[in-house]
Every structure is written in structure tokens, then in C-alpha cells.
Amino acid sequence: MESRVDRVPVMNSRRRVLAALRREPVDRTPVCNPTSVATVELMDLVDAPFPEANRVPELMARLAATGYTELGFDSIMPVFTIIQESSALGCKIQWEQKDNWPTVKMREPIWHNVEDIRIPSDLLTHQDTRCVTEAIRILRQEFGDEVAIIGKTMGPWSLGYHCFGVEPFLLMSLDDPGKTKACLDRMKEVTIQFGLAQIEAGADALTLPDHATGDLVSGEYYARYLRDLHIEFAERLPVPLILHICGKTVDRMEYIAQTGMAAFHYDSKNDPTESMRIVHNRISLVGNINNPETLFSKGPEQVRREVYKNLDAGVQLVGPECAIPLQTTIENLKEIPKAVRDWHREKQ
Amino acid sequence: MARTVDIGERLELVPMDQHCRNISLALYRQQIDAGSQFVVHTYSGLEGARQRVEFVARAMGVLGGMDSSSRDPVRLWFPCHAQHKMAVRRIFLEACKLPSGETLMVRPLTILDKKSNRTITAASLGNGIYGLEADGDEEGKAGRISAVAGGLVKLGEMIPSSESAERIAFSCGQPHDSIIGLLLIRALNVRAVLREQEIVASRGILSAPSAQKE
């Protein structure tokens, strides 16, 4: 594939990321992390360990900044977990320790019916949501316009898993589509409110994970339940949105490309060339560098190979496929921007 | 300015050291002309972190028979300058299990195997070759020795003898009594070691809500 970067003046990280999200020319492909790149070693470096770094704004901002200052990525993404707003909604959280992710105790659902869904008045002032907005404010103040700051607001399908439990929510979607749609419709307001609060705090873009994952939910399901909601998010949240769905998702990329979202954060189970062909320049792609096998278990050479595969396919933004394992080596993470720079040098 | 350092290939990581404020400790490998060298490192600047790293390096020196220089006490190497990747990872993990200040001793080449109720002994036969023996009656003895030898092969990346199930060797052709003494205790139950490794490796990987084990 031809380089898209000829004769583009040098950009700073923020401009580079935002241009790529709009599929405009860039001076080089941005290295972007729509999800966490925190590791235990980086936590030590800046003395901002989990779980505190998920609950204290100063620590969250400090740890997130290392993605830019230490790893050389073009973005900073401070929302490491997927549970911040679920905590504010009242879900029970297992906060874990430094070396593990907090999780929602989904066996103790907080909602069972449509009528149960109530957005608490303190949704945006709760410690775990306010931590995110405060961290974004700190980062914006510290870095100004030099680097893209990406927030995160969970989609209603993911919130459904957290608040109803995975099995009850999936069974409801099979047994009662009308009720499921009514639930999604109510929960979407959480996505909107938390997203708007982060934009107001200074986020340049938002990741929107909605875990209609390839293993449990079909492409047809995505079209039935989520496509229209995602179109609505793209209309109501006035920054570029990066949809995140794990797993093999080529069967729904056509629908995803119709949503008007800026980018799709896609999994390594999808071939970059095939994915680019399907989305056909209607949405940018980002991600695809494998986490468990490559970034976590292999070395820089393999990381470089995957980066090159994405760049050769014309993928607009390069980065890990999902939140990286907390024990990932710094060496492997630094290899991503190195490989991107080398690829562009080789193409010149 | 970036504060991370390029100190080679990370071979092993203890994400939370219970003996020093839950800091992470890592073992890095560097390739120099003479062979492999290993560096114990932490990114933590907490009080006591540096002393902890130095203790772990000192413990590795004793437990694994590794050399170091007084000028750079966190840098180690084997006298043979070989990599012995699996063995050095195990030496590091065992050193991290010790609290700072613990008396350091080379582990003996003899161990009581509770499973077979026998004393198992390893003896250096020269050129990096070790032979295993066990006391007690003959019934089941050969099988147990073979299993322990297999454990040492796995944990220390040693070479099994094609002639005798009781003999194993280091690829460098040099003796490493300290490594054998250290690994012997784990070789009695390799499955437990592998299980422990799997548990540690599985922590810190974020799963989609639908894939979470509740």
C-alpha cells in the first residue's frame, strides 16, 4: 500500500491522532491506545499503583501520562478499567491489587427489569467517575494541545452485562427483544452523560467499548440491537468516537462502518487487510497488535512484524488490540512506535 | 524526559514483592562479548527498594552460584557465561521469596523426597554431568529417579542422557552444584511449579465481561 504521508508537514501527537481519526493525511501513522497501556513497572516508576490509580485522579493522570512520556505513544488514555461508571451505578466491585484488574461482581446484579434502571443523581460526582473527569482535566492542563487525550465511556451492552449479569442479560436478549431494547435505551443515557462529562473535562476523543464480542454475540445481533444506538452516540457525543469490541468481528464490520463513529478498535483475531477492505474508508481502524501471545509472551521482533502488517494494510492508527496485560514488558511497548517510525523511513 | 531504561530482555517479573512494599522486581538479560549477564532491576523509587534489589542479587549469587562485581552488585553472570535461561529465572524467583536479611546458604545436593520417602542425592560426574541416586529398596526407585531427573531437565533446561535416565547434563559442560541444589527441591513436584507459574501469568490480563471467570 502506498504511504499516505507524503508532503505532510510535521504534526504534534494530538494533531496526528485527530487527523487519522478523520482519515485525513498525516505526517506518520499515529501510535494510539484507545485502552490502557499501564503496566506494573510503569506503576512503580511513577508511584501510582492499582487499585489507587483507578480511584485517585492525580495517580490516574500520572500513570496514564507514561504512555506518552515513557512509551512514546501519541495518545494518553487514563481510564484503565471498564468498571468506573458501573461502580457509580451501584455495582459491587472487587478492586483487586496492584497486579490485577478490578472487576464487577456480576453474580450480584443490581437490576432485573427495565423499571429497575435508574441513573443515580451522583453518577458524575461519584468518586469513580469524578476520578476520570478530574484526571482528564489534570492531563489537559499539563500537556495542553501536544498529545491526544482519550476518555472512555462504556456502551449499554457492556453496562447490561455488569448490571444484569452476563447470563441473565443474554437470555433476556433471546427471550424478550423488546424488553432488551428498552433496557439498552435507558442505559444509553449513562454512556451519554459520562461521555459528555469527559468531553467537558477536555477529552479529545472517547473510546466506547460495547462488548458485543465475537464469541457470544453475532453480527446479526449487533445490527438488531446496537447499530442504531451507536449511530445515536456518534450524533450526540461531539468528539471522535472509537468503538471497541473484542474478538472476531469481521461479520459486523460492515454495520460498524455505517455508524458514523470515527474509528473501530479491533482485535488481532481479524486480518488487517480483510478488515480494511470491509470498512472501505468509512471508519478508521486502530489496534490489532495481539496482547496475550505477542505483547505479553513474545519479543520485539514479533511486535514489529505485527505493526508492519497493519501499516502494510493501510490501517490508520496502530496500537495494542485491548488493554494490555499488566505484566507486559516496556521493551515490547516501546517497540511499537519504533517500528512505526522505521516503517515510514523505509517507505520514503 | 523518559525515565525508563533499555537494560536488555526481561526474563522474569515478580509484580508484587511481598517483602518490600509490593514493588515489582524484574530480571533482565544483556548479551555482551563474554556471554550473558543478568541485571536485577526495579523501577520503584520507594524507600528500601534499592536495598531490596541488592539483596535479591546477592541471594541469586549464593543460591545459583553466580558471580558479580562489587562495583555493580545487581549485575550477575554464571562462571561459564552461558545463559541457562530457565535456571536463572528460577534462581531469581527463589531469591525473591526470601525476606531481606535472611541468611543465605547454598542448598545441598541431597533432599528427602516425601513422596517416595527416600533421600535423593545428585552427584557431579564432571563436564556438567550429574547423576541421581536414591536410597531404599529397588521397587519404584528407578521410576522416581527418572521423574526427578525429568523435573531438573524441565526446570533447568538440562540435557537428558540418552544412555541413562539417572543422568542429566548442563549444555555448557560446566558443573553448577548450586543450581542443582536449588532446583532439586522443585524437581520433586514440577507440576506444582508449573501451576504456580500459570496462576501468576494469568493475573493482570483484562477479559471482556462475557469472558470473566466469576
Tab-separated table of C-alpha atoms in Angstrom, chain B residues 6-206:
chain	number	residue	atom	x	y	z
B	6	ASP	CA	16.956	-0.045	27.959
B	7	ILE	CA	18.571	-2.766	30.021
B	8	GLY	CA	18.001	-5.744	27.791
B	9	GLU	CA	15.490	-8.538	27.542
B	10	ARG	CA	13.232	-9.003	30.540
B	11	LEU	CA	13.325	-12.654	31.529
B	12	GLU	CA	11.162	-12.659	34.641
B	13	LEU	CA	8.996	-10.377	36.708
B	14	VAL	CA	7.681	-10.500	40.246
B	15	PRO	CA	4.844	-7.975	40.050
B	16	MET	CA	4.413	-7.573	43.804
B	17	ASP	CA	7.279	-8.296	46.158
B	18	GLN	CA	5.760	-9.206	49.496
B	19	HIS	CA	8.986	-8.419	51.289
B	20	CYS	CA	9.291	-4.823	50.099
B	21	ARG	CA	6.158	-2.694	49.837
B	22	ASN	CA	4.747	-4.643	46.876
B	23	ILE	CA	7.278	-3.202	44.449
B	24	SER	CA	7.875	-5.060	41.212
B	25	LEU	CA	11.199	-6.789	40.720
B	26	ALA	CA	12.492	-7.830	37.334
B	27	LEU	CA	15.367	-9.804	35.918
B	28	TYR	CA	16.868	-8.566	32.660
B	29	ARG	CA	19.411	-10.261	30.405
B	30	GLN	CA	22.135	-8.490	28.481
B	31	GLN	CA	24.333	-10.043	25.832
B	32	ILE	CA	27.965	-8.957	25.971
B	33	ASP	CA	31.009	-10.341	24.166
B	34	ALA	CA	31.806	-12.724	27.006
B	35	GLY	CA	28.273	-14.114	27.134
B	36	SER	CA	25.114	-13.430	29.092
B	37	GLN	CA	24.837	-11.085	32.058
B	38	PHE	CA	21.779	-10.540	34.215
B	39	VAL	CA	20.555	-7.407	35.958
B	40	VAL	CA	18.073	-7.263	38.828
B	41	HIS	CA	16.010	-4.106	38.498
B	42	THR	CA	13.071	-2.236	39.911
B	43	TYR	CA	11.517	0.974	38.682
B	44	SER	CA	10.345	1.768	42.173
B	45	GLY	CA	11.900	4.716	43.937
B	46	LEU	CA	10.302	3.827	47.264
B	47	GLU	CA	12.464	3.734	50.338
B	48	GLY	CA	14.154	0.365	50.667
B	49	ALA	CA	13.689	-0.594	47.006
B	50	ARG	CA	17.368	-0.288	46.115
B	51	GLN	CA	18.435	-2.322	49.152
B	52	ARG	CA	15.865	-4.983	48.245
B	53	VAL	CA	17.217	-5.266	44.697
B	54	GLU	CA	20.739	-5.634	46.070
B	55	PHE	CA	19.616	-8.346	48.471
B	56	VAL	CA	17.892	-10.297	45.690
B	57	ALA	CA	21.036	-10.075	43.551
B	58	ARG	CA	23.152	-11.236	46.498
B	59	ALA	CA	20.760	-14.122	47.103
B	60	MET	CA	20.948	-15.118	43.448
B	61	GLY	CA	24.711	-15.149	43.704
B	62	VAL	CA	24.617	-17.579	46.598
B	63	LEU	CA	21.642	-19.736	45.580
B	64	GLY	CA	22.671	-20.013	41.948
B	65	GLY	CA	26.452	-19.896	42.228
B	66	MET	CA	26.565	-16.713	40.170
B	67	ASP	CA	29.347	-14.139	40.086
B	68	SER	CA	29.010	-10.392	40.458
B	69	SER	CA	31.294	-7.401	40.861
B	70	SER	CA	31.432	-5.168	43.909
B	71	ARG	CA	31.234	-2.172	41.567
B	72	ASP	CA	27.831	-3.209	40.193
B	73	PRO	CA	26.353	-5.651	42.678
B	74	VAL	CA	22.994	-6.058	40.864
B	75	ARG	CA	24.712	-7.449	37.740
B	76	LEU	CA	25.366	-11.187	37.744
B	77	TRP	CA	26.675	-13.923	35.483
B	78	PHE	CA	27.387	-17.607	35.603
B	79	PRO	CA	31.073	-18.610	35.749
B	80	CYS	CA	30.525	-20.411	32.413
B	81	HIS	CA	28.964	-17.210	30.917
B	82	ALA	CA	26.139	-19.299	29.443
B	83	GLN	CA	22.546	-18.120	29.518
B	84	HIS	CA	20.842	-21.009	31.375
B	85	LYS	CA	17.618	-19.098	30.840
B	86	MET	CA	15.195	-21.374	32.673
B	87	ALA	CA	17.552	-21.884	35.573
B	88	VAL	CA	18.309	-18.200	36.060
B	89	ARG	CA	14.592	-17.385	36.072
B	90	ARG	CA	14.059	-19.975	38.803
B	91	ILE	CA	17.039	-18.662	40.783
B	92	PHE	CA	15.558	-15.160	40.598
B	93	LEU	CA	12.095	-16.324	41.693
B	94	GLU	CA	13.533	-18.287	44.614
B	95	ALA	CA	15.664	-15.308	45.670
B	96	CYS	CA	12.593	-13.050	45.629
B	97	LYS	CA	10.818	-15.426	48.016
B	98	LEU	CA	13.394	-14.720	50.709
B	99	PRO	CA	12.961	-11.793	53.082
B	100	SER	CA	15.863	-9.348	53.070
B	101	GLY	CA	18.338	-10.214	55.778
B	102	GLU	CA	17.702	-13.958	55.572
B	103	THR	CA	20.884	-15.983	55.966
B	104	LEU	CA	21.909	-17.189	52.543
B	105	MET	CA	23.164	-20.698	52.049
B	106	VAL	CA	23.884	-22.911	49.077
B	107	ARG	CA	21.295	-25.667	49.063
B	108	PRO	CA	22.598	-29.215	49.442
B	109	LEU	CA	22.690	-31.837	46.708
B	110	THR	CA	20.646	-34.158	48.898
B	111	ILE	CA	16.962	-33.978	49.666
B	112	LEU	CA	14.308	-36.054	51.399
B	113	ASP	CA	11.589	-36.902	48.892
B	114	LYS	CA	8.420	-37.182	50.967
B	115	LYS	CA	6.501	-38.745	48.110
B	116	SER	CA	8.740	-41.827	47.956
B	117	ASN	CA	10.209	-41.468	51.447
B	118	ARG	CA	13.716	-41.705	50.029
B	119	THR	CA	16.735	-39.488	50.176
B	120	ILE	CA	17.662	-38.379	46.693
B	121	THR	CA	21.225	-37.316	46.001
B	122	ALA	CA	22.776	-35.632	42.977
B	123	ALA	CA	26.484	-36.062	42.302
B	124	SER	CA	28.652	-34.164	39.863
B	125	LEU	CA	30.322	-36.553	37.413
B	126	GLY	CA	32.372	-33.889	35.595
B	127	ASN	CA	31.797	-31.986	32.337
B	128	GLY	CA	28.480	-30.635	33.634
B	129	ILE	CA	27.025	-34.122	34.033
B	130	TYR	CA	25.101	-35.089	37.166
B	131	GLY	CA	23.949	-38.499	38.307
B	132	LEU	CA	20.969	-39.044	40.601
B	133	GLU	CA	20.723	-41.727	43.251
B	134	ALA	CA	18.142	-42.703	45.841
B	135	ASP	CA	18.299	-44.905	48.916
B	136	GLY	CA	15.807	-47.607	49.901
B	137	ASP	CA	14.512	-50.705	48.197
B	138	GLU	CA	14.542	-51.167	44.459
B	139	GLU	CA	10.784	-51.199	43.893
B	140	GLY	CA	9.756	-47.898	42.253
B	141	LYS	CA	13.206	-46.419	42.724
B	142	ALA	CA	14.172	-46.134	39.060
B	143	GLY	CA	10.847	-44.545	38.164
B	144	ARG	CA	11.136	-41.943	40.884
B	145	ILE	CA	14.717	-41.034	39.966
B	146	SER	CA	13.695	-40.736	36.351
B	147	ALA	CA	10.824	-38.399	37.311
B	148	VAL	CA	13.106	-36.165	39.382
B	149	ALA	CA	15.676	-36.111	36.569
B	150	GLY	CA	12.869	-35.110	34.207
B	151	GLY	CA	11.980	-32.295	36.592
B	152	LEU	CA	15.541	-30.996	36.565
B	153	VAL	CA	15.601	-31.169	32.770
B	154	LYS	CA	12.455	-29.056	32.608
B	155	LEU	CA	13.311	-26.519	35.276
B	156	GLY	CA	16.993	-26.148	34.408
B	157	GLU	CA	16.807	-26.685	30.658
B	158	MET	CA	19.235	-29.561	31.117
B	159	ILE	CA	20.011	-32.297	28.646
B	160	PRO	CA	18.791	-35.825	29.447
B	161	SER	CA	21.252	-38.620	28.870
B	162	SER	CA	20.377	-40.973	26.070
B	163	GLU	CA	22.124	-43.780	27.946
B	164	SER	CA	20.802	-43.431	31.467
B	165	ALA	CA	17.598	-41.992	32.904
B	166	GLU	CA	19.575	-41.103	36.035
B	167	ARG	CA	21.948	-38.764	34.249
B	168	ILE	CA	21.446	-35.230	33.123
B	169	ALA	CA	23.823	-32.515	31.959
B	170	PHE	CA	24.225	-28.773	31.555
B	171	SER	CA	24.737	-27.747	27.929
B	172	CYS	CA	27.748	-25.582	28.890
B	173	GLY	CA	29.689	-28.651	30.053
B	174	GLN	CA	30.472	-26.996	33.393
B	175	PRO	CA	29.381	-28.036	36.885
B	176	HIS	CA	26.675	-25.982	38.623
B	177	ASP	CA	26.198	-27.565	42.033
B	178	SER	CA	24.312	-24.557	43.381
B	179	ILE	CA	21.737	-24.690	40.590
B	180	ILE	CA	21.192	-28.409	41.093
B	181	GLY	CA	20.747	-27.902	44.846
B	182	LEU	CA	18.256	-25.097	44.220
B	183	LEU	CA	16.262	-26.948	41.595
B	184	LEU	CA	16.226	-30.303	43.371
B	185	ILE	CA	13.548	-29.234	45.820
B	186	ARG	CA	11.265	-28.029	42.982
B	187	ALA	CA	12.044	-31.000	40.737
B	188	LEU	CA	10.233	-33.239	43.219
B	189	ASN	CA	6.951	-31.628	42.173
B	190	VAL	CA	7.273	-29.904	38.836
B	191	ARG	CA	3.515	-29.784	38.353
B	192	ALA	CA	3.153	-27.508	41.360
B	193	VAL	CA	5.797	-25.183	39.911
B	194	LEU	CA	4.039	-25.054	36.542
B	195	ARG	CA	0.692	-24.445	38.238
B	196	GLU	CA	2.166	-21.572	40.204
B	197	GLN	CA	3.629	-20.104	37.018
B	198	GLU	CA	0.263	-20.340	35.247
B	199	ILE	CA	-1.536	-18.579	38.096
B	200	VAL	CA	0.984	-15.737	38.139
B	201	ALA	CA	0.884	-15.390	34.344
B	202	SER	CA	-2.911	-15.302	34.216
B	203	ARG	CA	-3.132	-12.369	36.605
B	204	GLY	CA	-3.282	-8.937	35.102
B	205	ILE	CA	-4.939	-9.918	31.839
B	206	LEU	CA	-8.160	-7.988	31.274
